[in-house]
XYZ file of C-alpha atoms in Angstrom:
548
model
C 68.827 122.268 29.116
C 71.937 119.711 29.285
C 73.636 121.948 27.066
C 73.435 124.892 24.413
C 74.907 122.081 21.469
C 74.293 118.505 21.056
C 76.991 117.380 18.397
C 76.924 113.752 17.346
C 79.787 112.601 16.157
C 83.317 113.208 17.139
C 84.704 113.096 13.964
C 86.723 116.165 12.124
C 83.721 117.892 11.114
C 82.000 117.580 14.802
C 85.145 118.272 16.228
C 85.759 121.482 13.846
C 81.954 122.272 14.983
C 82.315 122.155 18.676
C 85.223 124.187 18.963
C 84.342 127.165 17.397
C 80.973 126.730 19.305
C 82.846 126.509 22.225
C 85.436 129.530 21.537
C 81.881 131.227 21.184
C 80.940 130.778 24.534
C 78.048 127.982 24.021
C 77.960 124.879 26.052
C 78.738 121.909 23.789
C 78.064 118.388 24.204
C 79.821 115.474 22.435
C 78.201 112.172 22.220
C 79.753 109.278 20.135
C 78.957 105.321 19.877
C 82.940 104.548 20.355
C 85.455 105.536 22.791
C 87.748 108.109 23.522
C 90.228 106.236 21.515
C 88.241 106.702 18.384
C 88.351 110.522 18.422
C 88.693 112.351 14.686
C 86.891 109.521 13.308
C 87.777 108.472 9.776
C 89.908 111.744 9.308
C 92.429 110.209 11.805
C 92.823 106.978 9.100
C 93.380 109.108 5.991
C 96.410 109.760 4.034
C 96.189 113.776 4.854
C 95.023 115.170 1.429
C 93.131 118.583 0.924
C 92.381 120.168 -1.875
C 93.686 123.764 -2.240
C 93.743 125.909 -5.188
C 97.031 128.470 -6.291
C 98.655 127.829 -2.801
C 102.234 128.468 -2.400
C 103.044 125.278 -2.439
C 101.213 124.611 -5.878
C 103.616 127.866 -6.956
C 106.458 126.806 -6.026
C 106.007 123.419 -8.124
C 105.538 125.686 -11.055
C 101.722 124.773 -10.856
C 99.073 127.378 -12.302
C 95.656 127.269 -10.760
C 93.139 129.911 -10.251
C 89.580 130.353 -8.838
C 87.912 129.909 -11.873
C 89.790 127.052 -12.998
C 89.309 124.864 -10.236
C 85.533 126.005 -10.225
C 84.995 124.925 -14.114
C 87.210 121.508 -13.046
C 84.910 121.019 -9.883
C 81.311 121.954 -11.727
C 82.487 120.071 -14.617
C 83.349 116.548 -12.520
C 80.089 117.333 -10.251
C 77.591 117.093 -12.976
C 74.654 118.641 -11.122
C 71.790 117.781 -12.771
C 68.870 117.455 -10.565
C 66.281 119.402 -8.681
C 67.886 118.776 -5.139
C 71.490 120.277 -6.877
C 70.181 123.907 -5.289
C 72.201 123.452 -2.247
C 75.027 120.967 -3.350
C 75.776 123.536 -5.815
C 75.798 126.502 -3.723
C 78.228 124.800 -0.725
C 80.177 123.652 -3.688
C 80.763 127.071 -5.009
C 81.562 128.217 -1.393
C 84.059 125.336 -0.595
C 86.203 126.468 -3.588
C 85.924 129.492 -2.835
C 87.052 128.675 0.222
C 89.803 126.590 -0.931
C 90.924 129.403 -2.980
C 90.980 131.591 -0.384
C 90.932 131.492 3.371
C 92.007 127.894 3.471
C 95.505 128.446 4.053
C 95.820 131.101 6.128
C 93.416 128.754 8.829
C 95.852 125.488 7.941
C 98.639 127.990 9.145
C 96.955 129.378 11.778
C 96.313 126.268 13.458
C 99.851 124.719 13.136
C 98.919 122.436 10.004
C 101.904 122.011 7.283
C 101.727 120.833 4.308
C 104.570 118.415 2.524
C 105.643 120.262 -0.469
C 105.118 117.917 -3.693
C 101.238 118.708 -4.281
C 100.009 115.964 -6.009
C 97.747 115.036 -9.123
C 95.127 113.025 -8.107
C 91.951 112.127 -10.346
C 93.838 113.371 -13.826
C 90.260 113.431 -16.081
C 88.690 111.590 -17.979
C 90.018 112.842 -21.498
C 88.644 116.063 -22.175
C 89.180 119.595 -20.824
C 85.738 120.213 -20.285
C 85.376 116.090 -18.476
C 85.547 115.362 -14.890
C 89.164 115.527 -13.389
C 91.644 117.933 -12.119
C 93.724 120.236 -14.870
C 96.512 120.779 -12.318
C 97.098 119.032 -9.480
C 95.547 120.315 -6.273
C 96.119 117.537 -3.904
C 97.937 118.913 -0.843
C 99.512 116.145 1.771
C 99.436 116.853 5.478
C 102.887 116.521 7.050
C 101.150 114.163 9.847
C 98.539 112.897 7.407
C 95.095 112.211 9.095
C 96.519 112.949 12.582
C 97.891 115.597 11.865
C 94.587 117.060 10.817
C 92.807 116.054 13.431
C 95.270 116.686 16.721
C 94.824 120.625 16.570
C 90.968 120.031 16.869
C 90.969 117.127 19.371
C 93.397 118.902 21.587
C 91.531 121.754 21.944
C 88.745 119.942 22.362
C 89.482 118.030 25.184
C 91.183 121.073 27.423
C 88.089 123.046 26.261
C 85.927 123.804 29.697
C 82.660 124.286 27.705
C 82.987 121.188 25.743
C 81.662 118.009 27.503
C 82.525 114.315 25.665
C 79.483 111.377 26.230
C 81.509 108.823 24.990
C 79.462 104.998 24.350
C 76.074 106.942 23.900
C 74.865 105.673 20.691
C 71.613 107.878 19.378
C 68.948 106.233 18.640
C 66.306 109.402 18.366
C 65.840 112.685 17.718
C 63.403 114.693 20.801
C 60.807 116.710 18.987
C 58.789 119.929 20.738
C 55.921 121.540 18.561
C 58.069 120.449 15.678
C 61.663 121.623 16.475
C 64.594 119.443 17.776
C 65.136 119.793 20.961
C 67.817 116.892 21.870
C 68.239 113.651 21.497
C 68.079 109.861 23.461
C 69.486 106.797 23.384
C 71.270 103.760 25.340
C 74.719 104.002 26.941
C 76.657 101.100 25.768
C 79.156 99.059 27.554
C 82.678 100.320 27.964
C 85.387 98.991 25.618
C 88.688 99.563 25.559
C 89.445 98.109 21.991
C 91.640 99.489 19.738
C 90.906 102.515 17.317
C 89.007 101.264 14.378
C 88.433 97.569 15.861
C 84.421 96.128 16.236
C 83.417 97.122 19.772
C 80.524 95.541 22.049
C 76.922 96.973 21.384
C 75.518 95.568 24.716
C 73.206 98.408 26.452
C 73.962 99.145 29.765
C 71.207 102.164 30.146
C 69.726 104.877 28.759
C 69.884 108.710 28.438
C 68.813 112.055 27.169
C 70.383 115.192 26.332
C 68.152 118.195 25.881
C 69.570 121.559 23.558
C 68.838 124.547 21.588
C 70.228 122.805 18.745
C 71.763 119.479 17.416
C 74.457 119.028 15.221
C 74.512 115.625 13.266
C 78.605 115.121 12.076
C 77.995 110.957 12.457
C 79.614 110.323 9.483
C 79.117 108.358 6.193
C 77.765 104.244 5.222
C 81.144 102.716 3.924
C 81.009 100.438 6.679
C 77.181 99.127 6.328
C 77.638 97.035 3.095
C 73.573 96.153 3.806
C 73.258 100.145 3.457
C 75.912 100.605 0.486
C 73.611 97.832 -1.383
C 70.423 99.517 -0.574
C 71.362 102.840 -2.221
C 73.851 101.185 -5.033
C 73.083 103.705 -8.176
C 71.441 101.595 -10.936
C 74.178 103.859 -13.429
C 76.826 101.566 -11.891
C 74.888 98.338 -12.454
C 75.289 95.895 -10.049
C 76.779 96.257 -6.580
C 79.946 93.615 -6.584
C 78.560 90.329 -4.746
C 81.936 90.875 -2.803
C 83.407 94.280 -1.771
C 85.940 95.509 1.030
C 85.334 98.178 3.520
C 87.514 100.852 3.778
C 86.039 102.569 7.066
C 85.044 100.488 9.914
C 82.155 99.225 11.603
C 81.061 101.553 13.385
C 80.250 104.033 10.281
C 77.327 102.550 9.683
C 74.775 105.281 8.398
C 71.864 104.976 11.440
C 71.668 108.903 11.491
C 70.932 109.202 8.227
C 67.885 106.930 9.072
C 66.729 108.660 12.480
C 67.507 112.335 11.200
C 64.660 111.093 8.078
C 62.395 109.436 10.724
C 62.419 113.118 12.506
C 61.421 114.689 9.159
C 64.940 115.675 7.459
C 65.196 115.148 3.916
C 68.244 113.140 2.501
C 69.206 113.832 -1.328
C 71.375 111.860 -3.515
C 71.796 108.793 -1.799
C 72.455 106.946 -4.751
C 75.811 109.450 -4.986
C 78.827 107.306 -3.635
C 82.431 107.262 -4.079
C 83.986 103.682 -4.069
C 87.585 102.839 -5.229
C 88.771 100.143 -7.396
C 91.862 99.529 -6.378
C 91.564 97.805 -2.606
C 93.241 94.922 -1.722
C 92.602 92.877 1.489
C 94.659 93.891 4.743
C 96.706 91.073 5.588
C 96.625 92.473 9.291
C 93.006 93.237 9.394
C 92.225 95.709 12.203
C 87.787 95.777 10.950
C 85.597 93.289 8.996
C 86.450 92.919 5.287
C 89.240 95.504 6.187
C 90.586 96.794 2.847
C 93.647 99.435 1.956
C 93.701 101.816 -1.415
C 96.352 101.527 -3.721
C 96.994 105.090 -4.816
C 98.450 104.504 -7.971
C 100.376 106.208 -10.216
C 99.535 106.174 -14.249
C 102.212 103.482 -15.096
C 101.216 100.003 -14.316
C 98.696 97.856 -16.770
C 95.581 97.766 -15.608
C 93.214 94.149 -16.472
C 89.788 93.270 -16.227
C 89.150 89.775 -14.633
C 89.264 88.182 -17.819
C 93.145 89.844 -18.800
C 91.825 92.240 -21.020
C 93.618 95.928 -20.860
C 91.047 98.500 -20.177
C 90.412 101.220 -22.699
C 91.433 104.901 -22.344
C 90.830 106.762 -20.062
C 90.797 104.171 -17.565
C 94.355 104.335 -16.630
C 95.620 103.869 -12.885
C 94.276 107.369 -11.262
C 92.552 108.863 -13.520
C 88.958 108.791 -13.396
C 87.449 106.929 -10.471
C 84.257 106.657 -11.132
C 84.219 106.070 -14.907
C 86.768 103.192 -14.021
C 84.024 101.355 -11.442
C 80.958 101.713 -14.107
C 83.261 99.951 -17.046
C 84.279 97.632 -14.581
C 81.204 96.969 -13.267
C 79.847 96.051 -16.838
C 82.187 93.513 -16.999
C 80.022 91.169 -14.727
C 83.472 90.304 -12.762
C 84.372 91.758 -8.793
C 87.884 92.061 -9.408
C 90.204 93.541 -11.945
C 94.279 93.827 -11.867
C 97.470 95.489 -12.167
C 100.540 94.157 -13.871
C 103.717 96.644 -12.909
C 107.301 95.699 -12.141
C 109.199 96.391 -9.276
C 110.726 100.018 -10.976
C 107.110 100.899 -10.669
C 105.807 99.159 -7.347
C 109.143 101.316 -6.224
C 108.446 104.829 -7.442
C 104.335 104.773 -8.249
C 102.708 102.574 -5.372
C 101.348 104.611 -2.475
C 99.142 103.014 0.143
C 96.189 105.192 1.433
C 96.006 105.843 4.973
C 97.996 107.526 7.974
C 99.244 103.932 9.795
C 100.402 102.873 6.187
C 102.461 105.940 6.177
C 104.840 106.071 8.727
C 107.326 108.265 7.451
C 104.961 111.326 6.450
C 102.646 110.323 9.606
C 105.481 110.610 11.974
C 106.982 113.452 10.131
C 110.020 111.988 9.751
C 112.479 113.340 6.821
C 115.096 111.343 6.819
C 112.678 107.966 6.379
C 110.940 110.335 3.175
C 113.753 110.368 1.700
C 114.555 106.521 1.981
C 111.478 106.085 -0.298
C 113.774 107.741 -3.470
C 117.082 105.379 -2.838
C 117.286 102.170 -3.685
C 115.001 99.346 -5.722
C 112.471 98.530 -2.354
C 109.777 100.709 -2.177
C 107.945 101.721 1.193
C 108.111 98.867 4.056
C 104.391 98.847 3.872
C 103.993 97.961 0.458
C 106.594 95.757 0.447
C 104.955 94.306 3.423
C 101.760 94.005 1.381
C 103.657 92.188 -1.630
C 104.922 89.631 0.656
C 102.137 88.924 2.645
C 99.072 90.248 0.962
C 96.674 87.432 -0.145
C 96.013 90.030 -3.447
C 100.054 90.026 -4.815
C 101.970 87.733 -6.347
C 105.314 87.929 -7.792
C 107.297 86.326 -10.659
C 110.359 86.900 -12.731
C 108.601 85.812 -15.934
C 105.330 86.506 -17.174
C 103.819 82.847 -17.483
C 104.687 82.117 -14.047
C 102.954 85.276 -13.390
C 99.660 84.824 -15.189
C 99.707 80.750 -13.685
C 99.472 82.592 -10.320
C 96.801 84.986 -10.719
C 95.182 82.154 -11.673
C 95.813 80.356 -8.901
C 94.859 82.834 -6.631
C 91.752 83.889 -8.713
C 90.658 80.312 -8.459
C 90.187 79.760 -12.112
C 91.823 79.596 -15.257
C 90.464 82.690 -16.900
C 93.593 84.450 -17.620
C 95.072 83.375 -20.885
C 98.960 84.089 -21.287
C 99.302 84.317 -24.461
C 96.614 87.123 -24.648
C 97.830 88.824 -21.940
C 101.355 89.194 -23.925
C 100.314 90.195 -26.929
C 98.569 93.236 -25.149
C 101.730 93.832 -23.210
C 103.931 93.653 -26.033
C 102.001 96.304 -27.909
C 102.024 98.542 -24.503
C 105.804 97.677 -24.541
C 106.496 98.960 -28.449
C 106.096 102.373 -28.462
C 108.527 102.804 -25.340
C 111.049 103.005 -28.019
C 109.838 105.337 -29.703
C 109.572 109.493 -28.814
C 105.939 109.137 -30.675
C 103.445 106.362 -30.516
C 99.675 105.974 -30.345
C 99.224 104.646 -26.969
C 97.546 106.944 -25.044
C 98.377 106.094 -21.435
C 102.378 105.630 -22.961
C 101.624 109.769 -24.033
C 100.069 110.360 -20.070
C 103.210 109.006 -18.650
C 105.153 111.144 -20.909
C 102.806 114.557 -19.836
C 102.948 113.759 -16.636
C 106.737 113.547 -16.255
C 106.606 116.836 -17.329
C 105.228 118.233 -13.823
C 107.998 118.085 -11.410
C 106.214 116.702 -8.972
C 105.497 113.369 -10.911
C 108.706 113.204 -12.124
C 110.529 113.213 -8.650
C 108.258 110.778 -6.393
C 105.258 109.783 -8.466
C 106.166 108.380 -12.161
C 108.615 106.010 -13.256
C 110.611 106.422 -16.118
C 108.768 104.821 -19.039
C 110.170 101.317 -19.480
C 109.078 98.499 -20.821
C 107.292 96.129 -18.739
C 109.065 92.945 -19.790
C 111.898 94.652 -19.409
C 113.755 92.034 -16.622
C 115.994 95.128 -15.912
C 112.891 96.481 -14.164
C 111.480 93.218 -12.421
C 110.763 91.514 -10.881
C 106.812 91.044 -12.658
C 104.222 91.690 -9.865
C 100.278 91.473 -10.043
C 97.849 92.966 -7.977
C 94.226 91.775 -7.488
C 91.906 94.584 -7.136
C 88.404 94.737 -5.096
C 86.130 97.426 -5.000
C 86.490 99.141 -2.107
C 83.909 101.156 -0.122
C 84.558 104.646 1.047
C 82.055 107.738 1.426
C 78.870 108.814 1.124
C 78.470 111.873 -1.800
C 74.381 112.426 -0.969
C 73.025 113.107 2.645
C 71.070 114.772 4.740
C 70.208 118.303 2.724
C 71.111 121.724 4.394
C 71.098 125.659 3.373
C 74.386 127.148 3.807
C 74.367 127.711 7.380
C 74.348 123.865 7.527
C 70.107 124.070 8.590
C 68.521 120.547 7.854
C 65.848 121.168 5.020
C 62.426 119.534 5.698
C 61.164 120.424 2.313
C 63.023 122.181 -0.193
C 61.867 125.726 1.359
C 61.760 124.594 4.666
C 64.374 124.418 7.432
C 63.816 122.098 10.578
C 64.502 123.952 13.695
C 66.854 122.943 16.142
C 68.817 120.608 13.359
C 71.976 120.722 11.571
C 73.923 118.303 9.770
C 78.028 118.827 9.033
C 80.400 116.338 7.270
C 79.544 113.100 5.466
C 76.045 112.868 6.824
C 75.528 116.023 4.457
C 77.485 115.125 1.517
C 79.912 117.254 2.979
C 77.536 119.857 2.344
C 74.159 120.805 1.391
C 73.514 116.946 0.471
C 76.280 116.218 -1.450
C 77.980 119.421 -2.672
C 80.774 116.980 -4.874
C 77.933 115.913 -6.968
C 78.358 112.700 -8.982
C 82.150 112.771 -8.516
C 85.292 114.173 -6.486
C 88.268 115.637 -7.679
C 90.244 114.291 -4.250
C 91.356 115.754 -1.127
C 87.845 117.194 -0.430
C 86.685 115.431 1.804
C 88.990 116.045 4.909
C 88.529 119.459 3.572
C 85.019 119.474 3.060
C 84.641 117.812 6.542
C 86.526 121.499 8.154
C 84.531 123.266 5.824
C 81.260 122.082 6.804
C 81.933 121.987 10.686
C 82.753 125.568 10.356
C 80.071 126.678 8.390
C 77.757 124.845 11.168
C 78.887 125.989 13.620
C 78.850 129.600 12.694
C 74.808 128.942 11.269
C 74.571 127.573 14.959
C 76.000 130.785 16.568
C 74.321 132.803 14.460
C 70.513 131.063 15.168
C 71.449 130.880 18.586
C 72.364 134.829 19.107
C 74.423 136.435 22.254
């Protein structure tokens, strides 16, 4: 045998995998399509959020969460409703268990802080017993994605039982009298190119690694839009003729393909969590490469036609609900109207390199972000550059370029007025029947939103604010909710009662668990966590299978 553990995939949940394999005394082997630069995968890109439930810092924000509070918010925003639910269900139950418990004490253990603001993401859609979070729960790495995934790829790397086969892409899984037993594939050519940009898939050989057991951690589809297409849920309508990828290339779903060809069974592929609020990189690092706005509740949202969607589609909210309305308008974009007061306080751009100041843990540039009327360099980079934003100091100049860039005159700016007039009304007034003016109002209540995260109700015409600035919104792709199915000890299923020897699937390949332990929807900062959760589960099924 090459070695006791094939992992593929060194993402955050292979990583996680390997080295508690490895602290276990079991030979590990790494193999991974990219480079060395690409190490920690998608978690590396990511904004730094996990999902934690009554942590200190959720305490100390005057925040009161409990066990079974997050567990009603988390079955209740799932939706489990189908046959293949067993297992989603079950990890689901564990992970907030987890969350609620031994989360942490692990984050402290291995040097991982946490800013202090938790925030609110995914509010609900309406009712207490809807999908949504009742408190916020969404804890920001101070390092974001990096700072997630350096304690894992260090270790990794010193690690003398863990071996890295860097441009092996797999291609198969080896079968014995029905077991996995490793896995094969071509070596491709060595490329130096950046993290995240297209590399060369020219094959330069082949190889084979033999094991006692494999470990699939290869990720999610988000950047296949063929793949996104082919399991688009017919709830949604529609997949968008145009959409921007928010993962690159190179997470292109092929394991989810070869781990069903070797006799896995994948559940809930139709379960998928796109956002609605990308905009096109104007410094594109991979194809179609599109950034999150994470918004906060204030700005108007628009369909393509300027019409103000209905509650509770407001700007972070209810992420799914907001992509099947939008979807059933028959248009591919949609848009925000806010004003610079807003753009200042509210706009947050997802991702660790559109972060600098939390990234590089630096205090004194956090801080920057509450003085003055600019708001972050890199979304006032994307307002002057970004082919999605355009700016104006009055709102028919406005509406004539959204137009313009929208190619069409669809936009009427008369209509558009009238809608924001109304908005603008009951600003005036302590009471008032608009229900996102009333979620602004709740939501300053929370400390958190009132010192970085909501602006002070104003009105939007207000040129004390502006100036006006409109955003043109794209679906964006992102992750995978369904997967390859597993027990808890991350086993791949063959059957509903049957595990398949010798295979084991961690991360987005699984759902994040089980086949997709988030169900039809996420409540946010689950997936980095579900990604740690899942590589430690496997690798302690692994251990366990595998014996002294």
């Amino acid at each position: 045998m090459d070695a006791d553990v094939v992992v593929v995939g060194a993402g955050l949940a292979g990583l996680v995998a390997a080295v508690e394999l490895a602290d276990a005394g079991l030979q590990v082997a790494i193999v991974d399509q990219e480079g060395p630069q690409s190490i920690g995968g998608q978690a590396f890109w990511s904004f730094g959020g996990l999902f934690l439930v009554d942590s200190p810092e959720q305490r100390r924000m005057g925040v009161r969460d409990s066990l079974d509070l997050a567990w009603s918010d988390w079955d209740a925003t799932a939706g489990f409703d189908r046959a293949e639910d067993h297992w989603p269900r079950a990890w689901a139950r564990a992970f907030v268990e987890f969350a609620a418990g031994d989360f942490r004490a692990w984050l402290r253990y291995l040097g991982i802080k946490l800013f202090p603001v938790v925030g609110w993401a995914e509010r609900g859609g309406g009712l207490a017993a809807g999908p949504g979070n009742s408190v916020p729960r969404f804890h920001i790495t101070w390092g974001t994605g990096p700072g997630v995934v350096d304690p894992f790829a260090q270790r990794a790397a010193g690690h003398p039982n863990i071996r890295f086969h860097w441009r092996h892409r797999v291609d198969a899984l080896t079968l014995a009298a029905g077991a996995v037993t490793g896995v094969e594939g071509v070596r491709l050519a060595p490329d130096e190119a950046e993290r995240g940009v297209s590399t060369s898939r020219e094959a330069v050989g082949g190889f084979a690694l033999s094991a006692q057991a494999v470990l699939v951690a290869s990720g999610g589809i988000g950047g296949n839009i063929e793949l996104v297409r082919r399991h688009w849920p017919r709830r949604l309508g529609q997949p968008p003729a145009s959409m921007l990828c928010g993962v690159p290339a190179h997470v292109d779903g092929r394991m989810l393909d070869i781990g069903a060809d070797a006799g896995a069974r994948i559940v809930n592929a139709d379960r998928m969590w796109h956002y609605t609020e990308g905009v096109r990189n104007f410094a594109p690092i991979w194809p179609a490469h599109g950034i999150r706005i994470i918004p906060g509740p204030s700005s108007i949202w628009l369909d393509a036609a300027g019409n103000r969607l209905p509650a509770p589609n407001f700007p972070g909210f209810d992420t799914l609900g907001t992509l099947q309305y939008l979807r059933r308008t028959g248009r591919d974009h949609s848009w925000f109207i806010t004003t610079q007061t807003i753009l200042k306080k509210e706009f947050a751009l997802s991702g660790s390199e559109q972060n600098p100041d939390l990234t590089e843990r630096d205090w004194k540039a956090v801080l920057a972000r509450i003085r003055g009327r600019a708001a972050t360099p890199p979304v006032e980079a994307f307002k002057e550059q970004g082919e999605d934003w355009v700016v104006a100091e009055d709102l028919d100049r406005l509406i004539a370029r959204m137009n313009g860039i929208a190619g069409e005159d669809v936009l009427d700016a008369a209509h558009v007025r009238r809608q924001i007039e109304a908005r603008d009304s009951q600003i005036a007034n302590g009471f008032g029947k608009d229900a996102q003016i009333a979620a602004l109002r709740g939501a300053r209540k929370y400390m958190g939103d009132r010192l970085i995260r909501t602006a002070r109700p104003h009105r939007i015409l207000d040129p004390a604010h502006g100036p006006l600035i409109a955003v043109r919104l794209h679906v964006l792709t992102r992750k995978s909710l369904g997967g390859i199915e597993t027990d808890l000890g991350a086993r791949c299923l063959a059957a509903p009662d049957r595990v398949m020897p010798g295979l084991y699937a961690a991360g987005e390949v699984a759902g994040f668990g089980g086949g997709g332990m988030h169900g039809y929807r996420a409540l946010e900062g689950t997936f980095l966590g579900g990604c740690m959760f899942s590589g430690r589960q496997a690798a302690r099924g692994i251990a366990e299978d595998l014996g002294p």
